[in-house]
Amino acid sequence: MSTAVEGLDLPALERFLAERVPGLRGGLTATLLPGGRSNLTYLLTDGRTRWVLRRPPLGGLTPSAHDVLREYHVVAALFGSGVPVPRPVVASENGPLDVAFAVVEHVPGTVIRTEEELHALPQADIDRCAHALIDVLARLHAVDPEAVGLSTFGRPQGYLSRQIRRWNDQWQRVHTRDLPDIDALHARLAQAHPTESGASIVHGDFRIDNVILSPDDPAAVRAVIDWEMATLGDPLADLGLHIAYSDPAFAPVLAGSAASTSQRLPDAAALIERYAAVTARDLSAFPFYLALGYFKVAVIAEGIHARYRQGATRGAGFESVGEATAPLAAAGLRALRADLEKR
């Protein structure tokens, strides 16, 4: 007999899924999966098949950052496109959980979250994995949104301006202290943003622990996950955020041992060069995109810290997240200063 777990009314969910998922056996159980710092992620099983359910956090302060229906929409569109994503199952806006949620098939594989997990691999495999991530990101950016039904998924024109405004608005909503570097970074980004480099589907949160890898080959990406911030926009914003995640200042956001910050990964210059070679895009304005990435992740860190202070997070490792906000903002300012000094 299924029983309720925190964040899920499991009996009601089982009744809902039984009407929509062929072959569901009943006796549904759920386990909260680790790693989620935004939406809550559960592994569901009826003893034969596994699914993954995503729902917003129990105390969300940044609603637009927890849009699981948007995430489901882009996954459903990309399924079969050549970009590896889970198979979509069902989504609901006002179903048995009284919040929006989405269910996809579980993709078996390896998620590398910590430095220790990454360092268990030979150096050659670490390099191959990092290069594979860049290649998958380039593949996503090459998808024609219209061809997969996503032509109205976002408004590419003015994307950078909207991103700067959006993340400043999020900061005003979630900040728990005043940080002059955040204000300075926001002002300089608003003054100095370039013309968009182009338009594509952007993931919005692309890093190593948001992909599922083959256990037999860490360079084989089975699925890209966590699409709730995807939209249409400037693809270089994805690359800038991916590189910002490699800064050790980000480590506290993932409990102090983030695989993305490992010094054994190829350095930023090598990854940027690979992306440029694969896509043939002009990366001369990249320092701006890196600074924007730092701004975004600093605000995300503060939002998680705010939910932790409210007692709205679940699981371990949240107590250190607030330590990341100030260093990330400072790193964003350094990226912009380095760009000015180079000109």
CSV table of N, CA, C and O in Angstrom, one decimal, residues 169-268:
chain,number,residue,atom,x,y,z
A,169,ASP,N,16.0,41.3,-10.5
A,169,ASP,CA,14.7,41.2,-9.8
A,169,ASP,C,14.7,40.0,-8.8
A,169,ASP,O,14.1,40.1,-7.7
A,170,GLN,N,15.3,38.9,-9.3
A,170,GLN,CA,15.3,37.7,-8.4
A,170,GLN,C,16.2,38.1,-7.1
A,170,GLN,O,15.8,37.7,-6.0
A,171,TRP,N,17.2,38.8,-7.3
A,171,TRP,CA,18.1,39.2,-6.2
A,171,TRP,C,17.2,40.1,-5.2
A,171,TRP,O,17.3,39.9,-4.0
A,172,GLN,N,16.5,41.0,-5.7
A,172,GLN,CA,15.7,41.9,-4.9
A,172,GLN,C,14.7,41.0,-4.1
A,172,GLN,O,14.3,41.4,-2.9
A,173,ARG,N,14.2,39.9,-4.7
A,173,ARG,CA,13.2,39.1,-4.0
A,173,ARG,C,13.8,38.2,-2.9
A,173,ARG,O,13.2,37.9,-1.9
A,174,VAL,N,15.1,37.7,-3.2
A,174,VAL,CA,15.6,36.6,-2.3
A,174,VAL,C,16.7,37.1,-1.4
A,174,VAL,O,17.1,36.4,-0.4
A,175,HIS,N,17.3,38.3,-1.6
A,175,HIS,CA,18.5,38.6,-0.9
A,175,HIS,C,18.3,38.7,0.6
A,175,HIS,O,17.3,39.1,1.1
A,176,THR,N,19.3,38.2,1.4
A,176,THR,CA,19.2,38.1,2.8
A,176,THR,C,20.1,39.2,3.5
A,176,THR,O,20.2,39.3,4.7
A,177,ARG,N,20.9,39.8,2.6
A,177,ARG,CA,21.9,40.9,3.1
A,177,ARG,C,22.2,41.8,1.9
A,177,ARG,O,22.0,41.4,0.8
A,178,ASP,N,22.8,42.9,2.2
A,178,ASP,CA,23.2,43.8,1.1
A,178,ASP,C,24.6,43.4,0.7
A,178,ASP,O,25.5,43.2,1.5
A,179,LEU,N,24.9,43.3,-0.6
A,179,LEU,CA,26.2,43.0,-1.2
A,179,LEU,C,26.5,44.0,-2.3
A,179,LEU,O,25.9,43.9,-3.4
A,180,PRO,N,27.3,45.0,-2.0
A,180,PRO,CA,27.7,46.0,-3.0
A,180,PRO,C,28.2,45.4,-4.3
A,180,PRO,O,27.9,46.0,-5.4
A,181,ASP,N,28.9,44.3,-4.3
A,181,ASP,CA,29.4,43.7,-5.5
A,181,ASP,C,28.3,43.3,-6.4
A,181,ASP,O,28.4,43.3,-7.7
A,182,ILE,N,27.2,42.8,-5.9
A,182,ILE,CA,26.1,42.4,-6.7
A,182,ILE,C,25.5,43.6,-7.4
A,182,ILE,O,25.2,43.6,-8.6
A,183,ASP,N,25.3,44.7,-6.7
A,183,ASP,CA,24.8,45.9,-7.3
A,183,ASP,C,25.7,46.4,-8.4
A,183,ASP,O,25.3,46.9,-9.4
A,184,ALA,N,27.0,46.4,-8.1
A,184,ALA,CA,28.0,46.9,-9.1
A,184,ALA,C,28.0,46.0,-10.3
A,184,ALA,O,28.1,46.5,-11.4
A,185,LEU,N,27.9,44.7,-10.1
A,185,LEU,CA,28.0,43.8,-11.2
A,185,LEU,C,26.7,44.0,-12.1
A,185,LEU,O,26.8,44.0,-13.3
A,186,HIS,N,25.6,44.1,-11.4
A,186,HIS,CA,24.3,44.3,-12.2
A,186,HIS,C,24.5,45.6,-13.0
A,186,HIS,O,24.1,45.6,-14.2
A,187,ALA,N,24.9,46.7,-12.4
A,187,ALA,CA,25.0,48.0,-13.1
A,187,ALA,C,26.0,47.9,-14.3
A,187,ALA,O,25.7,48.4,-15.4
A,188,ARG,N,27.1,47.2,-14.2
A,188,ARG,CA,28.1,47.1,-15.3
A,188,ARG,C,27.6,46.2,-16.4
A,188,ARG,O,27.8,46.4,-17.6
A,189,LEU,N,26.9,45.1,-16.0
A,189,LEU,CA,26.3,44.2,-17.0
A,189,LEU,C,25.3,45.0,-17.9
A,189,LEU,O,25.2,44.9,-19.1
A,190,ALA,N,24.5,45.8,-17.2
A,190,ALA,CA,23.4,46.5,-17.9
A,190,ALA,C,24.0,47.6,-18.8
A,190,ALA,O,23.4,47.9,-19.9
A,191,GLN,N,25.1,48.1,-18.5
A,191,GLN,CA,25.8,49.2,-19.3
A,191,GLN,C,26.5,48.6,-20.5
A,191,GLN,O,26.7,49.3,-21.5
A,192,ALA,N,27.0,47.4,-20.3
A,192,ALA,CA,28.1,46.9,-21.3
A,192,ALA,C,27.7,45.7,-22.1
A,192,ALA,O,28.5,45.1,-22.8
A,193,HIS,N,26.4,45.3,-22.1
A,193,HIS,CA,26.1,44.1,-22.8
A,193,HIS,C,26.1,44.2,-24.3
A,193,HIS,O,25.7,45.2,-24.8
A,194,PRO,N,26.7,43.2,-25.0
A,194,PRO,CA,26.8,43.3,-26.4
A,194,PRO,C,25.5,43.0,-27.1
A,194,PRO,O,24.5,42.6,-26.5
A,195,THR,N,25.5,43.1,-28.4
A,195,THR,CA,24.4,42.6,-29.2
A,195,THR,C,24.4,41.1,-29.1
A,195,THR,O,25.5,40.4,-29.1
A,196,GLU,N,23.2,40.4,-29.1
A,196,GLU,CA,23.2,39.0,-29.0
A,196,GLU,C,24.0,38.3,-30.1
A,196,GLU,O,24.0,38.8,-31.2
A,197,SER,N,24.7,37.3,-29.7
A,197,SER,CA,25.6,36.6,-30.7
A,197,SER,C,24.7,35.7,-31.7
A,197,SER,O,25.3,35.2,-32.7
A,198,GLY,N,23.5,35.5,-31.3
A,198,GLY,CA,22.6,34.6,-32.1
A,198,GLY,C,21.5,34.1,-31.3
A,198,GLY,O,21.3,34.6,-30.1
A,199,ALA,N,20.7,33.2,-31.7
A,199,ALA,CA,19.6,32.7,-31.0
A,199,ALA,C,19.5,31.2,-31.1
A,199,ALA,O,19.7,30.6,-32.2
A,200,SER,N,19.2,30.5,-30.0
A,200,SER,CA,19.1,29.1,-30.0
A,200,SER,C,18.3,28.6,-28.8
A,200,SER,O,17.9,29.5,-28.0
A,201,ILE,N,18.1,27.4,-28.7
A,201,ILE,CA,17.6,26.8,-27.4
A,201,ILE,C,18.7,26.9,-26.4
A,201,ILE,O,19.8,26.4,-26.7
A,202,VAL,N,18.5,27.4,-25.3
A,202,VAL,CA,19.5,27.5,-24.2
A,202,VAL,C,19.0,26.7,-23.0
A,202,VAL,O,17.8,26.7,-22.7
A,203,HIS,N,19.9,25.9,-22.4
A,203,HIS,CA,19.5,25.1,-21.3
A,203,HIS,C,19.3,25.9,-20.0
A,203,HIS,O,18.4,25.7,-19.3
A,204,GLY,N,20.2,26.8,-19.8
A,204,GLY,CA,20.1,27.7,-18.6
A,204,GLY,C,20.7,27.3,-17.4
A,204,GLY,O,20.7,28.0,-16.4
A,205,ASP,N,21.3,26.0,-17.3
A,205,ASP,CA,21.8,25.5,-16.1
A,205,ASP,C,22.8,24.3,-16.4
A,205,ASP,O,22.7,23.3,-15.7
A,206,PHE,N,23.6,24.5,-17.4
A,206,PHE,CA,24.3,23.3,-18.0
A,206,PHE,C,25.6,23.1,-17.2
A,206,PHE,O,26.5,24.0,-17.3
A,207,ARG,N,25.7,22.0,-16.5
A,207,ARG,CA,27.0,21.6,-15.9
A,207,ARG,C,27.0,20.1,-15.7
A,207,ARG,O,26.0,19.4,-16.0
A,208,ILE,N,28.1,19.6,-15.2
A,208,ILE,CA,28.4,18.1,-15.3
A,208,ILE,C,27.4,17.3,-14.5
A,208,ILE,O,27.0,16.2,-14.9
A,209,ASP,N,26.9,17.9,-13.4
A,209,ASP,CA,25.9,17.1,-12.6
A,209,ASP,C,24.5,17.2,-13.0
A,209,ASP,O,23.6,16.7,-12.4
A,210,ASN,N,24.3,17.9,-14.2
A,210,ASN,CA,23.0,18.0,-14.8
A,210,ASN,C,22.9,17.1,-16.1
A,210,ASN,O,22.1,17.4,-17.0
A,211,VAL,N,23.8,16.1,-16.1
A,211,VAL,CA,23.8,15.2,-17.2
A,211,VAL,C,23.9,13.8,-16.6
A,211,VAL,O,24.5,13.6,-15.5
A,212,ILE,N,23.3,12.8,-17.3
A,212,ILE,CA,23.4,11.4,-16.9
A,212,ILE,C,24.4,10.7,-17.9
A,212,ILE,O,24.2,10.8,-19.1
A,213,LEU,N,25.4,10.1,-17.4
A,213,LEU,CA,26.4,9.5,-18.2
A,213,LEU,C,26.3,8.0,-18.2
A,213,LEU,O,25.8,7.4,-17.3
A,214,SER,N,26.8,7.4,-19.3
A,214,SER,CA,26.9,5.9,-19.3
A,214,SER,C,27.9,5.4,-18.2
A,214,SER,O,29.0,5.9,-18.2
A,215,PRO,N,27.5,4.4,-17.4
A,215,PRO,CA,28.5,3.9,-16.5
A,215,PRO,C,29.7,3.2,-17.1
A,215,PRO,O,30.7,3.1,-16.5
A,216,ASP,N,29.5,2.9,-18.4
A,216,ASP,CA,30.6,2.2,-19.1
A,216,ASP,C,31.5,3.2,-19.8
A,216,ASP,O,32.6,2.8,-20.2
A,217,ASP,N,31.0,4.4,-20.1
A,217,ASP,CA,31.8,5.4,-20.8
A,217,ASP,C,31.4,6.8,-20.4
A,217,ASP,O,30.4,7.3,-20.8
A,218,PRO,N,32.2,7.4,-19.6
A,218,PRO,CA,31.8,8.8,-19.1
A,218,PRO,C,31.8,9.8,-20.1
A,218,PRO,O,31.4,11.0,-19.9
A,219,ALA,N,32.2,9.5,-21.4
A,219,ALA,CA,32.1,10.5,-22.5
A,219,ALA,C,30.8,10.2,-23.2
A,219,ALA,O,30.6,11.0,-24.2
A,220,ALA,N,30.0,9.3,-22.8
A,220,ALA,CA,28.7,9.0,-23.5
A,220,ALA,C,27.6,9.6,-22.6
A,220,ALA,O,27.3,9.1,-21.5
A,221,VAL,N,27.0,10.7,-23.1
A,221,VAL,CA,25.9,11.4,-22.4
A,221,VAL,C,24.6,10.7,-22.7
A,221,VAL,O,24.1,10.8,-23.9
A,222,ARG,N,23.9,10.1,-21.7
A,222,ARG,CA,22.6,9.5,-21.9
A,222,ARG,C,21.5,10.5,-21.9
A,222,ARG,O,20.5,10.3,-22.5
A,223,ALA,N,21.6,11.5,-21.0
A,223,ALA,CA,20.5,12.4,-20.9
A,223,ALA,C,21.0,13.7,-20.3
A,223,ALA,O,21.8,13.7,-19.3
A,224,VAL,N,20.5,14.8,-20.8
A,224,VAL,CA,20.7,16.1,-20.1
A,224,VAL,C,19.4,16.4,-19.4
A,224,VAL,O,18.3,16.2,-19.9
A,225,ILE,N,19.5,16.8,-18.1
A,225,ILE,CA,18.4,16.9,-17.2
A,225,ILE,C,18.3,18.4,-16.7
A,225,ILE,O,19.2,19.2,-17.0
A,226,ASP,N,17.3,18.7,-15.8
A,226,ASP,CA,17.2,20.0,-15.2
A,226,ASP,C,17.0,21.1,-16.2
A,226,ASP,O,17.8,22.0,-16.2
A,227,TRP,N,15.9,21.1,-16.9
A,227,TRP,CA,15.7,22.0,-18.0
A,227,TRP,C,14.7,23.2,-17.6
A,227,TRP,O,14.2,23.9,-18.4
A,228,GLU,N,14.5,23.4,-16.3
A,228,GLU,CA,13.4,24.3,-15.9
A,228,GLU,C,13.8,25.8,-16.3
A,228,GLU,O,12.9,26.7,-16.3
A,229,MET,N,15.0,26.1,-16.6
A,229,MET,CA,15.4,27.5,-16.9
A,229,MET,C,15.7,27.6,-18.4
A,229,MET,O,16.3,28.6,-18.9
A,230,ALA,N,15.3,26.6,-19.2
A,230,ALA,CA,15.5,26.6,-20.6
A,230,ALA,C,14.6,27.7,-21.3
A,230,ALA,O,13.5,28.0,-20.8
A,231,THR,N,15.1,28.2,-22.4
A,231,THR,CA,14.4,29.2,-23.2
A,231,THR,C,15.0,29.3,-24.5
A,231,THR,O,15.9,28.6,-24.9
A,232,LEU,N,14.6,30.3,-25.3
A,232,LEU,CA,15.3,30.7,-26.5
A,232,LEU,C,16.1,31.9,-26.2
A,232,LEU,O,15.6,32.9,-25.6
A,233,GLY,N,17.4,31.9,-26.6
A,233,GLY,CA,18.2,33.1,-26.3
A,233,GLY,C,19.6,32.9,-26.8
A,233,GLY,O,19.9,32.1,-27.7
A,234,ASP,N,20.5,33.7,-26.3
A,234,ASP,CA,21.9,33.8,-26.8
A,234,ASP,C,22.6,32.5,-26.3
A,234,ASP,O,22.8,32.3,-25.1
A,235,PRO,N,23.1,31.7,-27.2
A,235,PRO,CA,23.8,30.4,-26.8
A,235,PRO,C,25.0,30.7,-25.9
A,235,PRO,O,25.4,29.8,-25.1
A,236,LEU,N,25.7,31.8,-26.1
A,236,LEU,CA,26.9,32.0,-25.4
A,236,LEU,C,26.6,32.2,-23.9
A,236,LEU,O,27.5,32.1,-23.1
A,237,ALA,N,25.4,32.5,-23.5
A,237,ALA,CA,25.0,32.6,-22.1
A,237,ALA,C,25.2,31.2,-21.5
A,237,ALA,O,25.6,31.1,-20.3
A,238,ASP,N,24.8,30.2,-22.2
A,238,ASP,CA,25.0,28.8,-21.7
A,238,ASP,C,26.4,28.5,-21.4
A,238,ASP,O,26.8,27.9,-20.4
A,239,LEU,N,27.3,28.9,-22.4
A,239,LEU,CA,28.7,28.6,-22.2
A,239,LEU,C,29.3,29.4,-21.1
A,239,LEU,O,30.1,28.9,-20.3
A,240,GLY,N,28.9,30.7,-21.0
A,240,GLY,CA,29.4,31.5,-19.9
A,240,GLY,C,29.1,30.9,-18.5
A,240,GLY,O,29.9,30.9,-17.6
A,241,LEU,N,27.8,30.4,-18.3
A,241,LEU,CA,27.4,29.8,-17.1
A,241,LEU,C,28.2,28.5,-16.8
A,241,LEU,O,28.6,28.3,-15.7
A,242,HIS,N,28.3,27.7,-17.9
A,242,HIS,CA,29.1,26.5,-17.7
A,242,HIS,C,30.5,26.7,-17.2
A,242,HIS,O,31.0,26.0,-16.4
A,243,ILE,N,31.1,27.8,-17.7
A,243,ILE,CA,32.5,28.1,-17.3
A,243,ILE,C,32.5,28.7,-15.9
A,243,ILE,O,33.3,28.4,-15.0
A,244,ALA,N,31.5,29.5,-15.6
A,244,ALA,CA,31.4,30.1,-14.2
A,244,ALA,C,31.2,29.0,-13.2
A,244,ALA,O,31.8,29.0,-12.0
A,245,TYR,N,30.6,27.9,-13.5
A,245,TYR,CA,30.4,26.7,-12.6
A,245,TYR,C,31.7,26.1,-12.3
A,245,TYR,O,31.8,25.3,-11.4
A,246,SER,N,32.8,26.3,-13.1
A,246,SER,CA,34.1,25.7,-12.8
A,246,SER,C,34.9,26.4,-11.7
A,246,SER,O,35.9,25.9,-11.3
A,247,ASP,N,34.4,27.6,-11.3
A,247,ASP,CA,35.1,28.4,-10.3
A,247,ASP,C,35.0,27.7,-8.9
A,247,ASP,O,33.8,27.4,-8.6
A,248,PRO,N,36.0,27.6,-8.2
A,248,PRO,CA,35.9,27.0,-6.8
A,248,PRO,C,34.9,27.7,-5.9
A,248,PRO,O,34.4,27.1,-5.0
A,249,ALA,N,34.7,29.0,-6.2
A,249,ALA,CA,33.7,29.7,-5.4
A,249,ALA,C,32.3,29.1,-5.5
A,249,ALA,O,31.5,29.3,-4.6
A,250,PHE,N,32.1,28.3,-6.5
A,250,PHE,CA,30.7,27.7,-6.6
A,250,PHE,C,30.6,26.5,-5.7
A,250,PHE,O,29.5,26.1,-5.4
A,251,ALA,N,31.7,25.9,-5.3
A,251,ALA,CA,31.6,24.6,-4.6
A,251,ALA,C,30.6,24.6,-3.4
A,251,ALA,O,29.9,23.6,-3.2
A,252,PRO,N,30.5,25.7,-2.6
A,252,PRO,CA,29.6,25.6,-1.4
A,252,PRO,C,28.1,25.4,-1.9
A,252,PRO,O,27.3,24.9,-1.1
A,253,VAL,N,27.8,25.7,-3.1
A,253,VAL,CA,26.4,25.6,-3.5
A,253,VAL,C,26.0,24.1,-3.6
A,253,VAL,O,24.9,23.7,-3.4
A,254,LEU,N,27.0,23.2,-3.9
A,254,LEU,CA,26.8,21.8,-3.9
A,254,LEU,C,27.6,21.1,-2.8
A,254,LEU,O,28.3,20.1,-2.9
A,255,ALA,N,27.4,21.7,-1.6
A,255,ALA,CA,27.8,21.1,-0.3
A,255,ALA,C,29.4,21.0,-0.2
A,255,ALA,O,29.9,20.1,0.5
A,256,GLY,N,30.1,21.8,-1.0
A,256,GLY,CA,31.5,22.0,-0.8
A,256,GLY,C,32.4,21.1,-1.6
A,256,GLY,O,33.6,21.2,-1.6
A,257,SER,N,31.8,20.2,-2.4
A,257,SER,CA,32.6,19.3,-3.2
A,257,SER,C,31.9,19.1,-4.6
A,257,SER,O,31.2,18.1,-4.8
A,258,ALA,N,32.0,20.2,-5.4
A,258,ALA,CA,31.3,20.1,-6.7
A,258,ALA,C,32.3,19.6,-7.8
A,258,ALA,O,33.4,20.1,-8.0
A,259,ALA,N,31.8,18.6,-8.5
A,259,ALA,CA,32.6,18.1,-9.6
A,259,ALA,C,33.0,19.2,-10.6
A,259,ALA,O,34.1,19.1,-11.2
A,260,SER,N,32.1,20.1,-10.9
A,260,SER,CA,32.4,21.1,-11.9
A,260,SER,C,33.5,22.0,-11.5
A,260,SER,O,34.1,22.7,-12.4
A,261,THR,N,33.9,22.1,-10.2
A,261,THR,CA,35.0,22.9,-9.8
A,261,THR,C,36.4,22.2,-9.7
A,261,THR,O,37.4,22.8,-9.3
A,262,SER,N,36.4,21.0,-10.1
A,262,SER,CA,37.6,20.2,-10.0
A,262,SER,C,38.8,20.8,-10.9
A,262,SER,O,38.5,21.1,-12.0
A,263,GLN,N,39.9,20.8,-10.3
A,263,GLN,CA,41.1,21.3,-11.1
A,263,GLN,C,41.6,20.3,-12.1
A,263,GLN,O,42.5,20.5,-12.9
A,264,ARG,N,41.0,19.1,-12.0
A,264,ARG,CA,41.4,18.0,-13.0
A,264,ARG,C,40.6,18.1,-14.3
A,264,ARG,O,41.0,17.4,-15.3
A,265,LEU,N,39.6,18.9,-14.3
A,265,LEU,CA,38.9,19.2,-15.6
A,265,LEU,C,39.8,20.1,-16.5
A,265,LEU,O,40.6,20.8,-16.0
A,266,PRO,N,39.6,20.0,-17.8
A,266,PRO,CA,40.3,20.9,-18.7
A,266,PRO,C,40.1,22.3,-18.3
A,266,PRO,O,39.0,22.7,-17.8
A,267,ASP,N,41.0,23.2,-18.4
A,267,ASP,CA,40.8,24.6,-18.0
A,267,ASP,C,39.8,25.3,-18.9
A,267,ASP,O,39.5,24.8,-20.0
A,268,ALA,N,39.4,26.5,-18.5
A,268,ALA,CA,38.3,27.2,-19.2
A,268,ALA,C,38.7,27.5,-20.6
A,268,ALA,O,37.9,27.4,-21.5
